[in-house]
Every structure is written in C-alpha cells, then in structure tokens.
Amino acid sequence: MQINRVPRSGIKSIQRSVSYLNLVDTLDVAVSAVDMSKAELKFLGLRTNSANYGATVELVDSTTVRIKRAVASNWTYVSWELVENE
C-alpha cells in the first residue's frame, strides 16, 4: 500500500482584535511580526455613534495595523483579523 502525502499548506497565524478609537481618527496597533507577502488583513466590521460612519484597516509594515475612521465621532469600534499563510 502506498500513502501519498499532500504538501502542507495553510494558516501559520491568526491575530484578531476589536480596536477602540476615542478622540483620535487614526490608531496604530502593534501586532506580532508577519511576512507581508503572505499576510491578509480583513476588515470585519465597525460600530460607532456617528450617522456618517466608515473606517479602513491597513497593514503598514510587518508589525503595524493602521485603523482610520472616515469622520470624527465620540467613539468607534473596529473589528479586524490578520491571517498569515504558510
């Protein structure tokens, strides 16, 4: 009997957070280092007290996620996930 091995591929790491922006429009969040060529940053959603809402998430370097909200409000929660593939 012969057993064929499937090459291993998949997820190396997952980092998730809900980041809170209060009285700031941009927030840099420190994350564990990832290989940017194998990383995928996902915007999962937001909650705010502003009628004009919106936010973006960006992987600016291997250890920093930057969150920007579209308009000033009293508070904004942004949920995101950073996946590094093998």
Tab-separated table of C-alpha atoms in Angstrom:
chain	number	residue	atom	x	y	z
A	1	MET	CA	0.000	0.000	0.000
A	2	GLN	CA	1.322	3.438	-0.939
A	3	ILE	CA	0.448	6.571	1.006
A	4	ASN	CA	0.680	9.833	-0.880
A	5	ARG	CA	1.406	12.829	1.263
A	6	VAL	CA	-0.303	16.072	0.462
A	7	PRO	CA	2.008	19.082	0.714
A	8	ARG	CA	1.278	21.015	3.856
A	9	SER	CA	-0.232	24.405	3.299
A	10	GLY	CA	-2.434	26.506	5.401
A	11	ILE	CA	-2.508	29.130	8.061
A	12	LYS	CA	0.579	29.999	10.071
A	13	SER	CA	-1.027	32.537	12.436
A	14	ILE	CA	-4.230	34.466	13.094
A	15	GLN	CA	-4.409	37.731	15.022
A	16	ARG	CA	-7.780	39.340	15.768
A	17	SER	CA	-8.814	42.432	17.643
A	18	VAL	CA	-11.549	44.933	18.259
A	19	SER	CA	-9.807	48.303	18.346
A	20	TYR	CA	-11.307	51.341	20.058
A	21	LEU	CA	-10.881	54.820	18.635
A	22	ASN	CA	-11.891	57.542	21.074
A	23	LEU	CA	-10.994	61.157	20.289
A	24	VAL	CA	-8.481	60.030	17.626
A	25	ASP	CA	-9.111	59.454	13.938
A	26	THR	CA	-6.092	57.192	13.320
A	27	LEU	CA	-4.794	54.388	15.514
A	28	ASP	CA	-1.681	52.245	15.018
A	29	VAL	CA	-1.908	48.792	16.610
A	30	ALA	CA	1.198	46.678	17.271
A	31	VAL	CA	0.931	43.060	16.100
A	32	SER	CA	3.277	40.093	16.096
A	33	ALA	CA	5.557	40.184	13.048
A	34	VAL	CA	4.186	38.654	9.835
A	35	ASP	CA	5.583	38.081	6.361
A	36	MET	CA	3.745	40.787	4.422
A	37	SER	CA	3.848	38.755	1.209
A	38	LYS	CA	1.855	36.004	2.945
A	39	ALA	CA	-0.437	38.136	5.109
A	40	GLU	CA	-4.066	39.095	4.562
A	41	LEU	CA	-5.786	41.783	6.629
A	42	LYS	CA	-9.573	41.590	6.821
A	43	PHE	CA	-11.967	44.320	7.949
A	44	LEU	CA	-14.691	42.534	9.919
A	45	GLY	CA	-16.957	45.439	10.853
A	46	LEU	CA	-17.459	48.514	12.986
A	47	ARG	CA	-19.736	50.146	15.494
A	48	THR	CA	-19.927	53.879	16.076
A	49	ASN	CA	-22.199	56.592	17.385
A	50	SER	CA	-21.927	58.636	14.169
A	51	ALA	CA	-24.511	58.620	11.396
A	52	ASN	CA	-21.695	59.191	8.871
A	53	TYR	CA	-19.562	56.159	9.540
A	54	GLY	CA	-16.772	54.310	7.828
A	55	ALA	CA	-13.308	53.022	8.589
A	56	THR	CA	-10.332	51.388	6.915
A	57	VAL	CA	-7.665	48.977	8.107
A	58	GLU	CA	-4.197	48.752	6.561
A	59	LEU	CA	-1.111	46.646	7.194
A	60	VAL	CA	1.555	49.375	7.032
A	61	ASP	CA	4.511	47.158	7.916
A	62	SER	CA	5.178	43.699	9.317
A	63	THR	CA	4.237	44.731	12.871
A	64	THR	CA	1.656	47.538	12.484
A	65	VAL	CA	-2.037	47.636	11.608
A	66	ARG	CA	-3.331	51.168	10.988
A	67	ILE	CA	-7.006	51.964	11.531
A	68	LYS	CA	-8.572	55.162	10.222
A	69	ARG	CA	-12.135	56.277	10.671
A	70	ALA	CA	-13.844	58.330	8.000
A	71	VAL	CA	-15.288	61.059	10.212
A	72	ALA	CA	-14.767	62.225	13.767
A	73	SER	CA	-17.175	60.815	16.319
A	74	ASN	CA	-17.127	60.254	20.045
A	75	TRP	CA	-16.224	56.583	19.667
A	76	THR	CA	-15.709	53.867	17.087
A	77	TYR	CA	-15.004	50.151	17.494
A	78	VAL	CA	-13.333	48.430	14.529
A	79	SER	CA	-13.032	44.650	14.284
A	80	TRP	CA	-10.228	43.163	12.164
A	81	GLU	CA	-8.332	39.939	11.518
A	82	LEU	CA	-4.762	39.410	10.278
A	83	VAL	CA	-4.048	35.987	8.759
A	84	GLU	CA	-0.539	34.860	7.826
A	85	ASN	CA	-0.417	31.902	5.453
A	86	GLU	CA	2.383	29.346	5.366
